[in-house]
mmCIF file of C-alpha atoms and ligand atoms in Angstrom:
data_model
loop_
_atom_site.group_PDB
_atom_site.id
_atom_site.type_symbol
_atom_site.label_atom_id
_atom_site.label_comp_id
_atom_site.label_asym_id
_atom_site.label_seq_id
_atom_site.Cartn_x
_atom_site.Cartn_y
_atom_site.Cartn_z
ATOM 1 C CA UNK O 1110 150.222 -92.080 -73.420
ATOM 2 C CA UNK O 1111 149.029 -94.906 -75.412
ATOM 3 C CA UNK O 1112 144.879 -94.070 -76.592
ATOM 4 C CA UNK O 1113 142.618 -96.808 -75.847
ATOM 5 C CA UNK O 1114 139.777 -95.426 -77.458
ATOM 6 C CA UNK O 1115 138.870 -91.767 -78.904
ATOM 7 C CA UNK O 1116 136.056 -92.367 -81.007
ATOM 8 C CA UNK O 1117 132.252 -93.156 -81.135
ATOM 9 C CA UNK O 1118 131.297 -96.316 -80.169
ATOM 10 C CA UNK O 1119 128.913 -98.148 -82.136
ATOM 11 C CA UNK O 1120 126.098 -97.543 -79.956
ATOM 12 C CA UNK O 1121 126.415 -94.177 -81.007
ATOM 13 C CA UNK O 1122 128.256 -92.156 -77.442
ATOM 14 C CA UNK O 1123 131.454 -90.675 -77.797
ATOM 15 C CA UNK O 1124 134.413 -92.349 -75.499
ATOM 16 C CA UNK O 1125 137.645 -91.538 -74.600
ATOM 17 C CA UNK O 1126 140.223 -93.149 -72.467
ATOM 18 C CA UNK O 1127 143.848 -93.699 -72.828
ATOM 19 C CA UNK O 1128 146.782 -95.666 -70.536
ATOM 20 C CA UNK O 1129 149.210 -93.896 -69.510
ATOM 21 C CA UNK O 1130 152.966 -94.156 -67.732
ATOM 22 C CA UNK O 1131 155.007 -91.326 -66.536
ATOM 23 C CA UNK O 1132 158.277 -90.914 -63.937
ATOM 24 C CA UNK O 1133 157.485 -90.459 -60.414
ATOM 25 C CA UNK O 1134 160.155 -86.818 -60.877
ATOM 26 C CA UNK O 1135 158.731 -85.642 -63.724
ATOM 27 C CA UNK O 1136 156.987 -82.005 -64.327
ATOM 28 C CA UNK O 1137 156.113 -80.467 -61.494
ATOM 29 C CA UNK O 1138 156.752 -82.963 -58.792
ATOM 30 C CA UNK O 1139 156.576 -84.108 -55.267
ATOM 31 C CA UNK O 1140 159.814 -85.676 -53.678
ATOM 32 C CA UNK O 1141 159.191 -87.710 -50.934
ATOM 33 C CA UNK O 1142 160.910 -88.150 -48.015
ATOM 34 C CA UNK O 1143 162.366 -91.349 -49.020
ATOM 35 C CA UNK O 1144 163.705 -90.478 -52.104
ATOM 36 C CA UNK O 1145 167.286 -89.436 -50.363
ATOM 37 C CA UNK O 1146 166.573 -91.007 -46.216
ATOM 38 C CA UNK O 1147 166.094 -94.802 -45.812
ATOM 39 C CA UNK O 1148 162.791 -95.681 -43.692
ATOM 40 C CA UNK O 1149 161.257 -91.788 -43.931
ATOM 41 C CA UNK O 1150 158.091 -91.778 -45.531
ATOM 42 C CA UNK O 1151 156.927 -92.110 -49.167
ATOM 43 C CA UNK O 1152 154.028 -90.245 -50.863
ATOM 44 C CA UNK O 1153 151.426 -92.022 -49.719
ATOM 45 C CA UNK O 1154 152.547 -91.525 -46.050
ATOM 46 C CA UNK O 1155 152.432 -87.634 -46.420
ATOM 47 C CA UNK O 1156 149.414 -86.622 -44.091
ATOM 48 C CA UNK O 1157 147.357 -84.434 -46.204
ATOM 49 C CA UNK O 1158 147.292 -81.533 -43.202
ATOM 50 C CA UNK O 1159 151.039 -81.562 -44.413
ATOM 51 C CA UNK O 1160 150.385 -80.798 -47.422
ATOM 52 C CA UNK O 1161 147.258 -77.971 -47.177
ATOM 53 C CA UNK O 1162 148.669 -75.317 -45.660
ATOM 54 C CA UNK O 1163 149.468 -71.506 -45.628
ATOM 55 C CA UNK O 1164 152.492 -70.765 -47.931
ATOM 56 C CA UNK O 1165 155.307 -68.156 -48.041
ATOM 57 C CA UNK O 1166 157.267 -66.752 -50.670
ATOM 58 C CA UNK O 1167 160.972 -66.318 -50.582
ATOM 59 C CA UNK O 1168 161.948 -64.121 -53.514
ATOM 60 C CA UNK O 1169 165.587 -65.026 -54.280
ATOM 61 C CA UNK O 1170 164.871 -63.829 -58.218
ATOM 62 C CA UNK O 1171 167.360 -60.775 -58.673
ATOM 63 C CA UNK O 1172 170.716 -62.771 -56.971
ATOM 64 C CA UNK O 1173 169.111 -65.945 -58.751
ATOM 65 C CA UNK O 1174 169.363 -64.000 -62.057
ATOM 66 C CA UNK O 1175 172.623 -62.971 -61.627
ATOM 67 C CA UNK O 1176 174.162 -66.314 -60.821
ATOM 68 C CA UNK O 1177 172.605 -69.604 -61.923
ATOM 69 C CA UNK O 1178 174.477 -71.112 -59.038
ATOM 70 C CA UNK O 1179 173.329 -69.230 -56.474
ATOM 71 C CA UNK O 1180 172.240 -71.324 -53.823
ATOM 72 C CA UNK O 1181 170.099 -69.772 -51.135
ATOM 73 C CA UNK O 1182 171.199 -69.005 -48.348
ATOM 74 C CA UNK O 1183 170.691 -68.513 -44.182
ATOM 75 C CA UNK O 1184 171.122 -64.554 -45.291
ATOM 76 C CA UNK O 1185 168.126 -64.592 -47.229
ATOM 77 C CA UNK O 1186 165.708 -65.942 -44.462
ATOM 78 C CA UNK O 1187 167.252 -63.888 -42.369
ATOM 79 C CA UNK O 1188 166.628 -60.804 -44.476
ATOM 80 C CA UNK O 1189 162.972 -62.327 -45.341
ATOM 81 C CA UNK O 1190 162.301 -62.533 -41.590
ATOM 82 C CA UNK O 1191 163.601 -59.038 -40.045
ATOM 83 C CA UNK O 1192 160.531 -57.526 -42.615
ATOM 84 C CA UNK O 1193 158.050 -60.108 -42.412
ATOM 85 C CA UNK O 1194 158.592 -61.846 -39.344
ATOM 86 C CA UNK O 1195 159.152 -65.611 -38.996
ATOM 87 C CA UNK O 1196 158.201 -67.985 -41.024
ATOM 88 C CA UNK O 1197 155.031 -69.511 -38.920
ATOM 89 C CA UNK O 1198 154.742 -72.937 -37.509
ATOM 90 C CA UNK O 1199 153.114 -75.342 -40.640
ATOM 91 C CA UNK O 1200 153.955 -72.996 -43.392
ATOM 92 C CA UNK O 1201 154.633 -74.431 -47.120
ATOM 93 C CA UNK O 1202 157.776 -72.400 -48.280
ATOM 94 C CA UNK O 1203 157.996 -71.674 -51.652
ATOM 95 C CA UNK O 1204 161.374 -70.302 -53.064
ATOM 96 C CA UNK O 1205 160.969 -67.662 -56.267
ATOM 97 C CA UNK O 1206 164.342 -67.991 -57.844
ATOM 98 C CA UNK O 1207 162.422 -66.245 -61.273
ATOM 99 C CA UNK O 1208 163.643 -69.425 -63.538
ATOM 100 C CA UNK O 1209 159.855 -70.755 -63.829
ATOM 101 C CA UNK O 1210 159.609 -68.589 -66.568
ATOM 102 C CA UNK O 1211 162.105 -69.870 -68.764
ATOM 103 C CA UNK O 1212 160.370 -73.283 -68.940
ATOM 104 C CA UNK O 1213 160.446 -75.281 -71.229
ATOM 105 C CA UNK O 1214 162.827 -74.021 -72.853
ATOM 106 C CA UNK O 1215 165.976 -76.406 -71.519
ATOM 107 C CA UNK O 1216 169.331 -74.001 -72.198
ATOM 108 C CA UNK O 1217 167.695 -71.163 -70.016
ATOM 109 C CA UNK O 1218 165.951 -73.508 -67.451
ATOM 110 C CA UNK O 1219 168.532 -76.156 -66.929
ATOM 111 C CA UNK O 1220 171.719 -74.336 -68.283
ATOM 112 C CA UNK O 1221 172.331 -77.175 -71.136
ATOM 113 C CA UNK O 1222 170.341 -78.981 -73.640
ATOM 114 C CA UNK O 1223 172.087 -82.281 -73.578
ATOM 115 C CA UNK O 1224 169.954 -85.384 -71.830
ATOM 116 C CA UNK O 1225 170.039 -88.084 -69.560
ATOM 117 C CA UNK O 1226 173.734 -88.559 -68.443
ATOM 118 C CA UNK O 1227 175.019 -86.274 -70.927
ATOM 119 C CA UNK O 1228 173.710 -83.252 -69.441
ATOM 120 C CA UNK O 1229 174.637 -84.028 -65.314
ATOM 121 C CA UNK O 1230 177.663 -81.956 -65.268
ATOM 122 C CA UNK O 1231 176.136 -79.365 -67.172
ATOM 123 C CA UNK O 1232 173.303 -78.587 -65.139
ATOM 124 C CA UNK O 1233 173.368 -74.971 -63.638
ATOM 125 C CA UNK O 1234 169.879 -73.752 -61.992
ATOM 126 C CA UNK O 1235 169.596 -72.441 -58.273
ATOM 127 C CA UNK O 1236 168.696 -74.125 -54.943
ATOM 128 C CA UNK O 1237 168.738 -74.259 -51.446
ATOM 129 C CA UNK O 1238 171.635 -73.848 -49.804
ATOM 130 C CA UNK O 1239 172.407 -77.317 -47.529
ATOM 131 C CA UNK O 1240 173.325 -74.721 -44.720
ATOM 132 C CA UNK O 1241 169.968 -72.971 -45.262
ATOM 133 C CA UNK O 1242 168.414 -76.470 -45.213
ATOM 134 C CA UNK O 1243 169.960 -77.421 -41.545
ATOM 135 C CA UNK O 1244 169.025 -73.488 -40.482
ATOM 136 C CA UNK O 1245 165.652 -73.991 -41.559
ATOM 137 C CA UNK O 1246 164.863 -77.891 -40.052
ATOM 138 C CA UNK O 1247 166.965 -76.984 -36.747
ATOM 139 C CA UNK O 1248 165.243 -73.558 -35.940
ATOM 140 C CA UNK O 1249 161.718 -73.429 -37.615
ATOM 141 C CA UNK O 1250 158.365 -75.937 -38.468
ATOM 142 C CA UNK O 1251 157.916 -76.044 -41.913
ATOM 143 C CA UNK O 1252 155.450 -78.232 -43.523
ATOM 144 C CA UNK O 1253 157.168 -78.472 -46.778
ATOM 145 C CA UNK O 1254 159.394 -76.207 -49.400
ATOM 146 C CA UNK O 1255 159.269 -76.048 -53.111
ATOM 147 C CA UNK O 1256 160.549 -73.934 -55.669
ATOM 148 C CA UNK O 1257 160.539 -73.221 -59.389
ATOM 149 C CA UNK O 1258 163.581 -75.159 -60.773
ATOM 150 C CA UNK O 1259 163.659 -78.894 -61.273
ATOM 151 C CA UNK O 1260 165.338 -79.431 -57.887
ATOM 152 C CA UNK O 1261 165.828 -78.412 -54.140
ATOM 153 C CA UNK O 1262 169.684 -78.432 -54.876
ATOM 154 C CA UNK O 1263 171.409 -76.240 -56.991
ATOM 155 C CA UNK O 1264 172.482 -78.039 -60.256
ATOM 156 C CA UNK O 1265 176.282 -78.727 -59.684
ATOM 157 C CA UNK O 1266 175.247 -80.201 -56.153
ATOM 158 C CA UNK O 1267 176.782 -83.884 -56.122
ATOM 159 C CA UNK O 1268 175.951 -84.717 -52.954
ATOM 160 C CA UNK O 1269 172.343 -83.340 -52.874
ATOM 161 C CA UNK O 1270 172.717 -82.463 -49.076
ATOM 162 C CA UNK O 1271 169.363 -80.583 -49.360
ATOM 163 C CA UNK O 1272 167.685 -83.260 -50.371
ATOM 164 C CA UNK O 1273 169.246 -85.482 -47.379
ATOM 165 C CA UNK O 1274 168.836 -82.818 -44.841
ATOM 166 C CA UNK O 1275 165.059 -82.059 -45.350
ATOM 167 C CA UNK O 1276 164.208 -85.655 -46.330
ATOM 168 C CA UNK O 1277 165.745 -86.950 -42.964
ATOM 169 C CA UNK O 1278 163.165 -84.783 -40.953
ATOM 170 C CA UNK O 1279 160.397 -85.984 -43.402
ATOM 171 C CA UNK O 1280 159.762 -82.348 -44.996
ATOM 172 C CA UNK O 1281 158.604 -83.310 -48.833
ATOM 173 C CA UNK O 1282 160.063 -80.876 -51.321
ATOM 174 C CA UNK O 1283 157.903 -79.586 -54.297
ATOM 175 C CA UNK O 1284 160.290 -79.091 -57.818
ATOM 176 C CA UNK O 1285 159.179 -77.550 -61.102
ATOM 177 C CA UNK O 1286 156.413 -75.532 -59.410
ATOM 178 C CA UNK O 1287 155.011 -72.969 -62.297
ATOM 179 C CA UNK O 1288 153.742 -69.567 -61.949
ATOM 180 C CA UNK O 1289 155.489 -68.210 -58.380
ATOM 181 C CA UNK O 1290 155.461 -65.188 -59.538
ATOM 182 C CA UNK O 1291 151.577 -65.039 -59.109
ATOM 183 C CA UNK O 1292 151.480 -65.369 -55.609
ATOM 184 C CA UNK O 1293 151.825 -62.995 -52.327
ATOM 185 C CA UNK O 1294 155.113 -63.220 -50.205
ATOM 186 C CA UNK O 1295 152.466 -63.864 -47.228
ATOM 187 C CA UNK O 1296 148.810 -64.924 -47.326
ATOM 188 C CA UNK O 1297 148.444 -67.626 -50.143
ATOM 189 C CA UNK O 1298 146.878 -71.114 -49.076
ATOM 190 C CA UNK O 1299 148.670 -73.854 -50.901
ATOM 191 C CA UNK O 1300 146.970 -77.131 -51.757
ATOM 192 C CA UNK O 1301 149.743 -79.768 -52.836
ATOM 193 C CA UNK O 1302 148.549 -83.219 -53.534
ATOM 194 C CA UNK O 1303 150.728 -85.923 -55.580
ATOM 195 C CA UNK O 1304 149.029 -88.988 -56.840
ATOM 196 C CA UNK O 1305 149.334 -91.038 -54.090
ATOM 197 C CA UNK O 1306 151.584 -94.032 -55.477
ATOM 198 C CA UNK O 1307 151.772 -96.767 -53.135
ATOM 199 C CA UNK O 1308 155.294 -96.687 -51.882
ATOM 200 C CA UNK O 1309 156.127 -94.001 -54.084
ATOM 201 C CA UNK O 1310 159.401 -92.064 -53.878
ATOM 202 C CA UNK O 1311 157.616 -88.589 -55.328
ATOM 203 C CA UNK O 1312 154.536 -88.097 -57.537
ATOM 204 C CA UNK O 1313 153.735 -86.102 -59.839
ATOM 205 C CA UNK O 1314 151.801 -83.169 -58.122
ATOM 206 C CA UNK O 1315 149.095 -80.613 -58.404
ATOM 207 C CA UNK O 1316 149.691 -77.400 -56.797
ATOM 208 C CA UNK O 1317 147.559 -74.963 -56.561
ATOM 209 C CA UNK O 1318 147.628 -71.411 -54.442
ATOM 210 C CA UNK O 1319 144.059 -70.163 -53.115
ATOM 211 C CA UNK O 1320 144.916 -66.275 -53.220
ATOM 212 C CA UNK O 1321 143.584 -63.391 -51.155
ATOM 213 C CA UNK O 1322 141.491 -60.542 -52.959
ATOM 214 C CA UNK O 1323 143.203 -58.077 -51.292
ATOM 215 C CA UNK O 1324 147.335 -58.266 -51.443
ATOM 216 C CA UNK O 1325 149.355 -57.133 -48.619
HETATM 217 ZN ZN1 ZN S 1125 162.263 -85.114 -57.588
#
């Protein structure tokens, strides 16, 4: 962030204003749909009823602890839905793998603190399962799915099937999202919009949970 100005001006008013430039996947972050399938849409294309929407919580956290690769799995919905039901028609689905809270601190989130390059091989976080993924866009309607570690495949993924298998069916996924452990496994409203980039592959994204007074 470069600061253009941040001082008073010599008519006497305070004024602030700075340029800046940032990665599309940085922070919390939308992926769109064409950042791993040709011709699906970018983040401009999203249709904001897509992205508004009722939100569950899949709480992976205590296998998630256990075993930074853990990637999650069919089991899990399945176990999810036999007590809650299943996941409604135009639901956001969130994934609570626990690892928000280690942010920013880059050993415990990412499992190394190299950079760049350095650190590809190294990376060990959780993330959706690719069988989960093909479950999930063959059997129910989600809107969208997001989760708490810095992407929708585990870390050692090479392939990033995830990614392919949810992008192909133009369901955006939501990385980096912060403070899952606040919300309800059922009745949170989610509100995800990305700067709409012209084009864009992702955005960078502000999510934010409306949450009901009264918790089931
Ligand atoms: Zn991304």
């Amino acid at each position: 962030m470069d600061t253009v100005s941040a001082a008073r001006t010599p008519a006497g008013f305070y004024y602030a204003a700075n340029n800046f430039r940032a990665a599309e996947h940085g922070g919390t972050h939308l992926d769109a749909p064409i950042h791993f399938a040709e011709g699906r849409k970018t983040v401009d294309q999203l249709p904001l009823e897509q992205l508004i929407a009722p939100a569950v919580i899949i709480d992976v956290s205590e296998k998630a602890q256990a075993d930074r690769d853990y990637q999650i799995g069919v089991d899990d919905f399945a176990a999810w839905e036999i007590r809650y039901g299943p996941i409604p028609d135009k639901t956001i689905v969130l994934l609570r793998t626990g690892y928000g809270k280690f942010w920013p601190d880059r050993l415990k989130y990412l499992g190394t603190d190299k950079h760049g390059a350095e650190a590809v091989a190294e990376l060990h976080f959780p993330g959706l399962h690719p069988e989960a993924a093909r479950w999930l866009v063959a059997n129910r309607n989600l809107n969208a799915i997001g989760l708490d570690t810095p992407s929708i495949d585990y870390g050692q993924s090479k392939l990033f099937e995830s990614h392919q298998i949810l992008f192909d069916k133009n369901i955006p996924a939501f990385e980096n999202v912060a403070n899952l452990d606040q919300l309800p496994t059922k009745g949170a409203f989610v509100f995800a919009l990305p700067m709409k980039i012209k084009g864009g592959s992702g955005g960078p994204l502000r999510i934010v949970a409306l949450i009901p007074s009264v918790n089931q």
